[in-house]
mmCIF file with all atom_site columns, C-alpha atoms in Angstrom:
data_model
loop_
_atom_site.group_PDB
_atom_site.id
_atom_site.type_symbol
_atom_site.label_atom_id
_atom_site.label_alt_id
_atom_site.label_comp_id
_atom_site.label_asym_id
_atom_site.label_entity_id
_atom_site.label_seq_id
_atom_site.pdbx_PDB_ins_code
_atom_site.Cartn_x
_atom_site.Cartn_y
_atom_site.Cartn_z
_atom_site.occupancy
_atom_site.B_iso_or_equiv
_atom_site.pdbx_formal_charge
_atom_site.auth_seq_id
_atom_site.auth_comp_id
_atom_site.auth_asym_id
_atom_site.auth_atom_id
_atom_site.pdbx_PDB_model_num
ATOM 1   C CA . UNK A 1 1   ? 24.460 22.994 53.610 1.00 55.00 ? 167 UNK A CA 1
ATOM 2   C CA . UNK A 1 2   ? 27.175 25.581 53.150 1.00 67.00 ? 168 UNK A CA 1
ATOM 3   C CA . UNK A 1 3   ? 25.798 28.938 51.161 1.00 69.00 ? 169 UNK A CA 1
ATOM 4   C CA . UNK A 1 4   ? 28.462 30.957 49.150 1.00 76.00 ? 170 UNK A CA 1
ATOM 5   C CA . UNK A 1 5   ? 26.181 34.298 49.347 1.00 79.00 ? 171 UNK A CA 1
ATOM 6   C CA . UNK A 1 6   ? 28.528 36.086 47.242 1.00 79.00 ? 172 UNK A CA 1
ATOM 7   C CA . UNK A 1 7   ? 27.958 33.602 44.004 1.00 76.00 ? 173 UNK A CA 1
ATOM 8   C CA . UNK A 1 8   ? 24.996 33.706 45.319 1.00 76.00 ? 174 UNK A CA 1
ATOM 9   C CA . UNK A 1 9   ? 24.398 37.038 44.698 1.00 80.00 ? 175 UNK A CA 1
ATOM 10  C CA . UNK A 1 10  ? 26.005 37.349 41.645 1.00 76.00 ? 176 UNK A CA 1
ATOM 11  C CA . UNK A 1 11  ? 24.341 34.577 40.163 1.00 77.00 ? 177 UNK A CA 1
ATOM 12  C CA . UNK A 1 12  ? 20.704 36.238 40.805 1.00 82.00 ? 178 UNK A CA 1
ATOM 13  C CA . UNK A 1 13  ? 22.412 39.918 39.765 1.00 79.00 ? 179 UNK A CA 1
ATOM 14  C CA . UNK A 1 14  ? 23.778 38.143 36.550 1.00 74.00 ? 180 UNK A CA 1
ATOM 15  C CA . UNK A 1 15  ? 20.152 36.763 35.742 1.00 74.00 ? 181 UNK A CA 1
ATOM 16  C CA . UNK A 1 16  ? 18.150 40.217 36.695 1.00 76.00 ? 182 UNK A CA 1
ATOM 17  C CA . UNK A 1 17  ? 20.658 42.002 34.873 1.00 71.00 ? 183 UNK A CA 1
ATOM 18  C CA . UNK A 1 18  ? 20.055 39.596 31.240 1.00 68.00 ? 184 UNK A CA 1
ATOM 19  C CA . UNK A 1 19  ? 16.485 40.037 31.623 1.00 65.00 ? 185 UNK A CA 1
ATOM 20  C CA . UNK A 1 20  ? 16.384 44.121 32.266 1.00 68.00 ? 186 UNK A CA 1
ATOM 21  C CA . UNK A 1 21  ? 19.197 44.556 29.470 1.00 64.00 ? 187 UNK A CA 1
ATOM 22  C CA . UNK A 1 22  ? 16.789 42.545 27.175 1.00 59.00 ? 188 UNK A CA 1
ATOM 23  C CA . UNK A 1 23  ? 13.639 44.648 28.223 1.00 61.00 ? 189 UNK A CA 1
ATOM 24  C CA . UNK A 1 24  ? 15.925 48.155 27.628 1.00 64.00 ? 190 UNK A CA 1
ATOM 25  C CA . UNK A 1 25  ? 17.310 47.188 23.945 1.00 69.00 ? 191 UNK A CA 1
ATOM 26  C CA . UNK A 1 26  ? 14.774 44.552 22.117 1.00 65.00 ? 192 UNK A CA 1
ATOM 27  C CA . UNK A 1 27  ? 17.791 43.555 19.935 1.00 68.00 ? 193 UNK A CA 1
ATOM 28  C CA . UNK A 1 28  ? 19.235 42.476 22.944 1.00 69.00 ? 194 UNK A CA 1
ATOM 29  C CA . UNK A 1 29  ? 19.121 38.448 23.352 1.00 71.00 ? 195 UNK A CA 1
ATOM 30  C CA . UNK A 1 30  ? 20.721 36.601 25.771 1.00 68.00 ? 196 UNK A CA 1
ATOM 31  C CA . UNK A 1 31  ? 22.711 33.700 24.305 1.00 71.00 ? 197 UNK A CA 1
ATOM 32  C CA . UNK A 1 32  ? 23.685 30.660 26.010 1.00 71.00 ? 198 UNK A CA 1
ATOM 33  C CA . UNK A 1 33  ? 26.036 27.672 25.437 1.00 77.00 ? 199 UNK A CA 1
ATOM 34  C CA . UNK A 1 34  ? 24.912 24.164 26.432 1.00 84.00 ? 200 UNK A CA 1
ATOM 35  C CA . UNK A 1 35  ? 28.012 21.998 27.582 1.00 91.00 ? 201 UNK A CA 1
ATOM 36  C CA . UNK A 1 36  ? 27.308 18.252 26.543 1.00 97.00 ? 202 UNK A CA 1
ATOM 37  C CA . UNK A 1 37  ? 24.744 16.408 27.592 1.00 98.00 ? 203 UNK A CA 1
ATOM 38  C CA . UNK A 1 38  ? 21.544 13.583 26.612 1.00 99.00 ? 204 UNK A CA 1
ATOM 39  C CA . UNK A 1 39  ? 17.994 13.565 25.770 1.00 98.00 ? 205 UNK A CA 1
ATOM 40  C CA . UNK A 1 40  ? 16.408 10.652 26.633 1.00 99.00 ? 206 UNK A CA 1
ATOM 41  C CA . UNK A 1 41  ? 12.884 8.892  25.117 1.00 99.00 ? 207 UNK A CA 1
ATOM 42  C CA . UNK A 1 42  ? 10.935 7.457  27.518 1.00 98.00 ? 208 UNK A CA 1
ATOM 43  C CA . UNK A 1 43  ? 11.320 3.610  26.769 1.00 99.00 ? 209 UNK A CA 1
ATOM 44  C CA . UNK A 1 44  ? 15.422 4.576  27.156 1.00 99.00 ? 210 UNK A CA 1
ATOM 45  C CA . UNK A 1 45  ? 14.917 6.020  30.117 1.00 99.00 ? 211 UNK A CA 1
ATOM 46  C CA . UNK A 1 46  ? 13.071 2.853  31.853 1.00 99.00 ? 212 UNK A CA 1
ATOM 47  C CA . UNK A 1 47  ? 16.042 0.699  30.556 1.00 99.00 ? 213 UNK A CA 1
ATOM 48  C CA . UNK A 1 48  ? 18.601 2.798  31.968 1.00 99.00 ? 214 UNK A CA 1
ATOM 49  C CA . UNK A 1 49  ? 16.914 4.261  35.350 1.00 99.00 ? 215 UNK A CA 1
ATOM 50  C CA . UNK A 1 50  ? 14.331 1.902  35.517 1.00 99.00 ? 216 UNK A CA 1
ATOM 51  C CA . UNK A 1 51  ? 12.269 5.589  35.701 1.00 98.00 ? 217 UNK A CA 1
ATOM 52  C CA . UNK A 1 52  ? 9.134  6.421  34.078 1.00 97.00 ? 218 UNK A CA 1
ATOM 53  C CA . UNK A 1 53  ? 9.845  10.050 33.959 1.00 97.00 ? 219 UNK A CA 1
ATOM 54  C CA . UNK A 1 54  ? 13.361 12.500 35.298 1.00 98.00 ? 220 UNK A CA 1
ATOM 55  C CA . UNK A 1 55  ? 13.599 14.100 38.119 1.00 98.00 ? 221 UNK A CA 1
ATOM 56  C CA . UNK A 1 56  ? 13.649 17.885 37.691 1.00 97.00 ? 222 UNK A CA 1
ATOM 57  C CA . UNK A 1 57  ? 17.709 19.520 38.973 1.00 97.00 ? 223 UNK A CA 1
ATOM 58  C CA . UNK A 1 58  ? 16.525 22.874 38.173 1.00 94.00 ? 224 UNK A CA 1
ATOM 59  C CA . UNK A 1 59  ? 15.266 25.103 35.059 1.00 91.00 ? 225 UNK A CA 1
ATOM 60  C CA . UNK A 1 60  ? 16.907 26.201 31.763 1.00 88.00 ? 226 UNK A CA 1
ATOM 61  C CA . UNK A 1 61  ? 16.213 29.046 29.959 1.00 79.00 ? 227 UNK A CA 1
ATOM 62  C CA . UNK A 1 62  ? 13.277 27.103 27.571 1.00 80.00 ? 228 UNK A CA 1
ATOM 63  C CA . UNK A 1 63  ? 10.317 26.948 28.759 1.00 80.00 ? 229 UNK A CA 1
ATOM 64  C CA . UNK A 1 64  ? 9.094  23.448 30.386 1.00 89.00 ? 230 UNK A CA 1
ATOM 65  C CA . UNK A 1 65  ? 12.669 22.356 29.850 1.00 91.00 ? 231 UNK A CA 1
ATOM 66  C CA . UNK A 1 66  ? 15.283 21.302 32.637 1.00 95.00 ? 232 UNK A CA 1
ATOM 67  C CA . UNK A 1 67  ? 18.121 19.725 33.483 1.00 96.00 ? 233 UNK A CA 1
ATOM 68  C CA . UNK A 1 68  ? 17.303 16.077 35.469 1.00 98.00 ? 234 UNK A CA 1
ATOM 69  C CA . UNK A 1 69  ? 19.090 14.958 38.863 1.00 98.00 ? 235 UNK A CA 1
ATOM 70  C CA . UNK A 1 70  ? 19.947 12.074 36.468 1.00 99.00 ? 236 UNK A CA 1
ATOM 71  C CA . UNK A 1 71  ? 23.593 11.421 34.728 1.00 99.00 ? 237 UNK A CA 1
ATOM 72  C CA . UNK A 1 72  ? 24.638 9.360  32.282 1.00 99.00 ? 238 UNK A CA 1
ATOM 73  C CA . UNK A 1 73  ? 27.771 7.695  30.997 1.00 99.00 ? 239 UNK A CA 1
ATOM 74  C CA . UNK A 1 74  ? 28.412 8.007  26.762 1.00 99.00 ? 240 UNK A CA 1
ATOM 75  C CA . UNK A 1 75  ? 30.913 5.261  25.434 1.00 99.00 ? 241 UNK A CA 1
ATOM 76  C CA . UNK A 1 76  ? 32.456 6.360  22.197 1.00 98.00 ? 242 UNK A CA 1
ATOM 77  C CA . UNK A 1 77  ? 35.362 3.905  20.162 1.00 96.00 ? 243 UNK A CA 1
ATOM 78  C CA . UNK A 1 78  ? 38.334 5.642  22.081 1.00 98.00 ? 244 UNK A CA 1
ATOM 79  C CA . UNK A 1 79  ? 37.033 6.828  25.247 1.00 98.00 ? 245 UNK A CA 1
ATOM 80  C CA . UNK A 1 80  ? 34.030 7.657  27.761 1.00 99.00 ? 246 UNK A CA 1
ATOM 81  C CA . UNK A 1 81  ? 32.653 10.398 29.365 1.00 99.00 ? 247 UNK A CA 1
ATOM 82  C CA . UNK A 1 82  ? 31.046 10.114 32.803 1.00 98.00 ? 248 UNK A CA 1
ATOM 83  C CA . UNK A 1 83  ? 28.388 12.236 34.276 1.00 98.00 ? 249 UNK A CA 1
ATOM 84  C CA . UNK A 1 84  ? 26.668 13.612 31.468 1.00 99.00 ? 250 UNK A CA 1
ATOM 85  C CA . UNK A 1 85  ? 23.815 15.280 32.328 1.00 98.00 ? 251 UNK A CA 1
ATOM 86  C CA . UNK A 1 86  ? 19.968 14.176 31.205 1.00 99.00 ? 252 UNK A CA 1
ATOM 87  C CA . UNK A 1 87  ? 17.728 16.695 29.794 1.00 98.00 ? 253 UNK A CA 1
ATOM 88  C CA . UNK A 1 88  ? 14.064 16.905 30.238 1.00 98.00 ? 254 UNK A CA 1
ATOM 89  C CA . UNK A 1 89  ? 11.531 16.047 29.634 1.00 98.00 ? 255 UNK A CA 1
ATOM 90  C CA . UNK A 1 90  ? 11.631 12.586 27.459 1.00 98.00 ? 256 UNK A CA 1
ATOM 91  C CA . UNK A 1 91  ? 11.860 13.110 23.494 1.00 97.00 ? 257 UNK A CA 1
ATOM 92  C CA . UNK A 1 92  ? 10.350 11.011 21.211 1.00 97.00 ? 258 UNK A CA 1
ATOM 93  C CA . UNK A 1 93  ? 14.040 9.815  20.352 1.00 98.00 ? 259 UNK A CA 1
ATOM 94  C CA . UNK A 1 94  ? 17.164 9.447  22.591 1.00 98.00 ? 260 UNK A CA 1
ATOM 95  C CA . UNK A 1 95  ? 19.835 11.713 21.391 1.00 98.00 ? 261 UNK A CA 1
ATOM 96  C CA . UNK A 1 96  ? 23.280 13.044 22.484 1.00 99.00 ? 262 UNK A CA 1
ATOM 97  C CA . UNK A 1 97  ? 24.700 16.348 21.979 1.00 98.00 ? 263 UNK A CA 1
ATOM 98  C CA . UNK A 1 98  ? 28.073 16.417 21.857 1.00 98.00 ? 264 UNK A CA 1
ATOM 99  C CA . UNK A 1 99  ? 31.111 19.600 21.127 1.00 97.00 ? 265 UNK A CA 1
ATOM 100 C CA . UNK A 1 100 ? 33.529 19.189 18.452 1.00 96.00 ? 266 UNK A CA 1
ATOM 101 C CA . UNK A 1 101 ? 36.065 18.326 20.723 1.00 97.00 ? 267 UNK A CA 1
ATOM 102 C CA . UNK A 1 102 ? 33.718 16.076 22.659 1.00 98.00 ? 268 UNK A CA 1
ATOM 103 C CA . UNK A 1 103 ? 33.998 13.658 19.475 1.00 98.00 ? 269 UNK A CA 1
ATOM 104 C CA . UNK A 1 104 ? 37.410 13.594 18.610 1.00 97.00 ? 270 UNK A CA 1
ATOM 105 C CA . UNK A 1 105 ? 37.804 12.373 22.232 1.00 98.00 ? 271 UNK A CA 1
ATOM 106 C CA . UNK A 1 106 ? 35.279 10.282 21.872 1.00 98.00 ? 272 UNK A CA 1
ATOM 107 C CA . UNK A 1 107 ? 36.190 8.808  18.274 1.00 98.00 ? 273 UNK A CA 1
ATOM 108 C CA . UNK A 1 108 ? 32.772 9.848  16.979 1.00 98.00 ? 274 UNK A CA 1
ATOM 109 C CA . UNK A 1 109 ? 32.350 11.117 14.287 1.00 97.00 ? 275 UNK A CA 1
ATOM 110 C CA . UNK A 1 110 ? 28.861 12.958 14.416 1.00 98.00 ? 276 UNK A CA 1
ATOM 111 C CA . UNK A 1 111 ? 27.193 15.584 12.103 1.00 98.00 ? 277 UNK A CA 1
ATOM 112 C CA . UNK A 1 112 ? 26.276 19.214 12.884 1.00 96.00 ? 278 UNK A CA 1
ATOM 113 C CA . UNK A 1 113 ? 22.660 19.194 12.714 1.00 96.00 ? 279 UNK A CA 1
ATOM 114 C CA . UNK A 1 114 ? 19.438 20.554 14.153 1.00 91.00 ? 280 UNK A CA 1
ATOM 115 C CA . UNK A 1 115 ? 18.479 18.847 17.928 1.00 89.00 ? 281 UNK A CA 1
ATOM 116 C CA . UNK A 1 116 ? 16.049 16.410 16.690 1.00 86.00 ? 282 UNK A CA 1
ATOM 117 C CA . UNK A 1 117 ? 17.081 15.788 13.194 1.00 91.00 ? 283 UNK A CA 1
ATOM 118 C CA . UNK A 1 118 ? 18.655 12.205 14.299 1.00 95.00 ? 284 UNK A CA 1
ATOM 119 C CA . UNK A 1 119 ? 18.708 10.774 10.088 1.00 96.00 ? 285 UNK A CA 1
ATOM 120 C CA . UNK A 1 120 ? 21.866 11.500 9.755  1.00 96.00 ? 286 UNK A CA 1
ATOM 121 C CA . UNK A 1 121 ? 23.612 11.515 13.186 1.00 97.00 ? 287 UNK A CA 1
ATOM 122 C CA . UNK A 1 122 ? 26.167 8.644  14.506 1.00 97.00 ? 288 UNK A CA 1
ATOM 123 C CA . UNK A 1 123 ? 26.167 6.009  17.083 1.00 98.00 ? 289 UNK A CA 1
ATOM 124 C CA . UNK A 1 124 ? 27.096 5.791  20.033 1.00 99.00 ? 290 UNK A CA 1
ATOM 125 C CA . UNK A 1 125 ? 26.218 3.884  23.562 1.00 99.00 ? 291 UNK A CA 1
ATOM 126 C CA . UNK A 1 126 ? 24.740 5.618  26.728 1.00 99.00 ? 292 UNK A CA 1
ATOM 127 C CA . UNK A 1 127 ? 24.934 3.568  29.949 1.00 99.00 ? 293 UNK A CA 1
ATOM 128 C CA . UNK A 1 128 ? 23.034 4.130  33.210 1.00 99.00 ? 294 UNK A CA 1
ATOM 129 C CA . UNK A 1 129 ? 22.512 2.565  36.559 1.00 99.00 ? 295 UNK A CA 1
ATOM 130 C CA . UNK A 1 130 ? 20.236 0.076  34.869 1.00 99.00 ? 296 UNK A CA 1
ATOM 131 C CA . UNK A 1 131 ? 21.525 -1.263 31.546 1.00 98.00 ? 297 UNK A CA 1
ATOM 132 C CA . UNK A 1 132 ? 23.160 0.000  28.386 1.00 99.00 ? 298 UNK A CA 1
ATOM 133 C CA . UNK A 1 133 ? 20.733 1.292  25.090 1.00 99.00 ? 299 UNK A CA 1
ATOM 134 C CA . UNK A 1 134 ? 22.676 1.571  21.708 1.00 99.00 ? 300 UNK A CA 1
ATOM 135 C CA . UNK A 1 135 ? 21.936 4.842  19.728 1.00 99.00 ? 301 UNK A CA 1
ATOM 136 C CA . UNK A 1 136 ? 22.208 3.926  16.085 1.00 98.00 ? 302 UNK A CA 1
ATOM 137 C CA . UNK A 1 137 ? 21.365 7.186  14.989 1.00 98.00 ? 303 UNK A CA 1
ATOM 138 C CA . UNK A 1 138 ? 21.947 9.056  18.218 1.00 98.00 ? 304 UNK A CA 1
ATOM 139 C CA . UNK A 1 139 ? 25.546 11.159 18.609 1.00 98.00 ? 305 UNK A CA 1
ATOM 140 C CA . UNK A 1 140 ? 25.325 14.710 16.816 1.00 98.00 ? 306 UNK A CA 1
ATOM 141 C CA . UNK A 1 141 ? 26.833 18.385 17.184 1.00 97.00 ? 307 UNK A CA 1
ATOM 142 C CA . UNK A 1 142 ? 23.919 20.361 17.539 1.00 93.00 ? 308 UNK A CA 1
ATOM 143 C CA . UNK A 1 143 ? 23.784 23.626 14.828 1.00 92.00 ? 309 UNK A CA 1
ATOM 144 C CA . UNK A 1 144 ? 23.759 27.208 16.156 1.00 91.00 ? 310 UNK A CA 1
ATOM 145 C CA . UNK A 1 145 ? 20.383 28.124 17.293 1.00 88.00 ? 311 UNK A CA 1
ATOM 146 C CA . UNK A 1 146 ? 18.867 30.261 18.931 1.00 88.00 ? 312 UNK A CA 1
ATOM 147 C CA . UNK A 1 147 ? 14.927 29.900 21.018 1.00 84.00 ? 313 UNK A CA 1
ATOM 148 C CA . UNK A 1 148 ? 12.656 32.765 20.792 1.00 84.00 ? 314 UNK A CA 1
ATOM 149 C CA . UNK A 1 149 ? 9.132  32.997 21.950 1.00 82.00 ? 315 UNK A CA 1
ATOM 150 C CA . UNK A 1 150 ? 6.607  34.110 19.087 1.00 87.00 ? 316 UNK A CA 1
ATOM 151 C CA . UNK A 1 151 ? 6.570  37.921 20.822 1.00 85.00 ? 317 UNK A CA 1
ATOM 152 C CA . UNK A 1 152 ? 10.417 38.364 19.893 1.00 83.00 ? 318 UNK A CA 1
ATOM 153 C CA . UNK A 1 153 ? 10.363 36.519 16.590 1.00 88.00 ? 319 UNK A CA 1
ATOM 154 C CA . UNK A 1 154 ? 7.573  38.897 15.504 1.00 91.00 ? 320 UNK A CA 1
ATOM 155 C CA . UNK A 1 155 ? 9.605  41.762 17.125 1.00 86.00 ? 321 UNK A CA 1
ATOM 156 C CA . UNK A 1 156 ? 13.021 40.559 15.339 1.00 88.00 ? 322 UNK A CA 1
ATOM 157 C CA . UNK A 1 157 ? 10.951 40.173 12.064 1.00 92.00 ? 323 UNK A CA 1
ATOM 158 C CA . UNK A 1 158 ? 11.851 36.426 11.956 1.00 94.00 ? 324 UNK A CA 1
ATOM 159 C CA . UNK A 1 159 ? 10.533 33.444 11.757 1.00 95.00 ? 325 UNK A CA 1
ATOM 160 C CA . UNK A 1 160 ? 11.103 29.434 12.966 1.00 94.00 ? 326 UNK A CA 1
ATOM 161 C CA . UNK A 1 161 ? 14.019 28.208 10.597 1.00 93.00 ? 327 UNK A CA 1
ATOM 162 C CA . UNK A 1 162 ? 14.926 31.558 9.626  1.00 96.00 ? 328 UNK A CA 1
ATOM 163 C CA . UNK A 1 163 ? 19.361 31.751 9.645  1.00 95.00 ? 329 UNK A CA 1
ATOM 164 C CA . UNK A 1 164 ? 20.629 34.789 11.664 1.00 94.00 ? 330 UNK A CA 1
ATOM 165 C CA . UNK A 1 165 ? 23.888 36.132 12.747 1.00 93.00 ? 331 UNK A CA 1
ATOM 166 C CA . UNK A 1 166 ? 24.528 37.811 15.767 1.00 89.00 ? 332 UNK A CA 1
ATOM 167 C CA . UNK A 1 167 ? 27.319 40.355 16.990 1.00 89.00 ? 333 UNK A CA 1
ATOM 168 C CA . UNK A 1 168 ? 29.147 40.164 20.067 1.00 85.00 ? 334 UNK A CA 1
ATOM 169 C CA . UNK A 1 169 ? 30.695 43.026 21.920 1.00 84.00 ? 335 UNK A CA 1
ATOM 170 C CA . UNK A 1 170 ? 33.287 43.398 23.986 1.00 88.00 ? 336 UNK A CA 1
ATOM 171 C CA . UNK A 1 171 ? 37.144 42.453 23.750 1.00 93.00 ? 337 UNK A CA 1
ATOM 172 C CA . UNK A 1 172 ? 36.650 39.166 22.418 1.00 91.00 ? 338 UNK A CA 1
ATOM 173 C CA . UNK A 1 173 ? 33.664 40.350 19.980 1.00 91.00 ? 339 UNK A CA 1
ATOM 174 C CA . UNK A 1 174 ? 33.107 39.045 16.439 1.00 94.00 ? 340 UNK A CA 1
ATOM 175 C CA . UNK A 1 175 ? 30.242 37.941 14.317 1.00 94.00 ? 341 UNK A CA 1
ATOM 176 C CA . UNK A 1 176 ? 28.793 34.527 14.321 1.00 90.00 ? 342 UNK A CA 1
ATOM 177 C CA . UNK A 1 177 ? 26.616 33.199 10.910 1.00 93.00 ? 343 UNK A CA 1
ATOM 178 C CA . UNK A 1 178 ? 24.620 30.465 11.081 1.00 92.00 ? 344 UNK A CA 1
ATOM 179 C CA . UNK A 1 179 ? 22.139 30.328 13.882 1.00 92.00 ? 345 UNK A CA 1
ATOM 180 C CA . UNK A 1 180 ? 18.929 28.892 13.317 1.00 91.00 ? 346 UNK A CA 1
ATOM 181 C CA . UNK A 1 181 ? 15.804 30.448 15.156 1.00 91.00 ? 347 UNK A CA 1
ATOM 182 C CA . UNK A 1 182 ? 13.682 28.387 16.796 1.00 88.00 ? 348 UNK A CA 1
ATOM 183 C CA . UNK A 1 183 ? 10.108 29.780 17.362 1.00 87.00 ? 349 UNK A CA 1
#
C-alpha cells in the first residue's frame, strides 16, 4: 500500500493543530460538516448485511461513534445514490441524513430536523448486499448542531438544546444562527 506522507502529514498537523487552537482560546470549537450518509438499527442492518453489528472504518469526532467499512445504496423517486456510507453504532431507528441538494436529486422531500427526531421525516428506500428495508419515516436534513462534552457546555455557559450561533473568520466569514448544542 502506497503512503502519500505529505497528506499524511498534513492530515495529523491539521488535527494537532484543531485540538491546541481549542486548548489556547476556549471559545474556540472545531466545527465539522458531515457529507450524507445512514444510520442503521440493528434489525436493518441484519436484512441488509446479514451483520449483527458494523465494522468500524475509522473514528469521528463523537465519542464511541464511527464511520463503518459498510455502504449503502438510497433510492429516492428520481434518482439513487450509491456508496453512502453507514454510521455506527446501530440506532434504535434507521435513518438517513441527507443535504438540501441531496433531495432535490433525489426527489425527496425531507424535513430539517434534529438526528433522531424521525416523526416527521420522509421515506425513502436503502438497499444493501442483502435485501432492500423501506424507511417510512426515515429521509431528513439534519438541523445545525453542534456536540460538546459536559466540560465545554459548562465552560460555554450552555446547555443540551440550547440554540447558538457561531462566527467564522476568514475571507469567506459570516455568522451562522441556528445550531443546536448537543451535550
Amino acid at each position: 500500500m502506497s503512503v502519500d506522507t505529505a497528506a499524511l502529514v498534513d492530515e495529523i498537523t491539521r488535527k494537532v493543530w484543531d485540538r491546541l487552537e481549542c486548548l489556547m482560546d476556549p471559545t474556540r470549537i472545531v466545527l465539522g460538516v458531515s457529507n450524507r450518509h445512514v444510520h442503521l438499527s440493528q434489525a436493518d442492518l441484519k436484512t441488509l448485511f446479514g451483520l449483527d453489528a458494523l465494522t468500524s472504518y475509522r473514528p469521528v469526532r463523537q465519542p464511541n461513534e464511527f464511520a463503518a467499512e459498510q455502504f449503502v445504496t438510497v433510492h429516492g423517486r428520481k434518482t439513487s445514490f450509491e456508496k453512502v456510507r453507514v454510521m455506527g453504532p446501530c440506532r434504535p431507528r434507521s435513518q438517513v441524513e441527507l443535504s438540501r441538494t441531496d433531495c432535490f436529486a433525489l426527489g425527496v422531500n425531507a424535513p430539517v430536523i434534529q438526528s433522531g427526531h424521525l416523526e416527521l421525516a420522509t421515506p425513502i428506500d436503502i438497499e444493501g448486499p442483502l435485501g432492500t428495508v423501506h424507511l417510512e419515516h426515515g429521509a431528513m436534513v439534519a438541523a445545525r448542531h453542534v456536540h460538546l462534552g459536559p466540560a465545554d457546555a459548562k465552560e460555554l455557559g450552555v446547555k443540551d438544546q440550547d440554540l447558538v450561533r457561531f462566527a467564522f473568520e476568514g475571507e469567506r466569514g459570516g455568522i451562522l444562527n441556528n445550531f443546536i448544542v448537543r451535550v
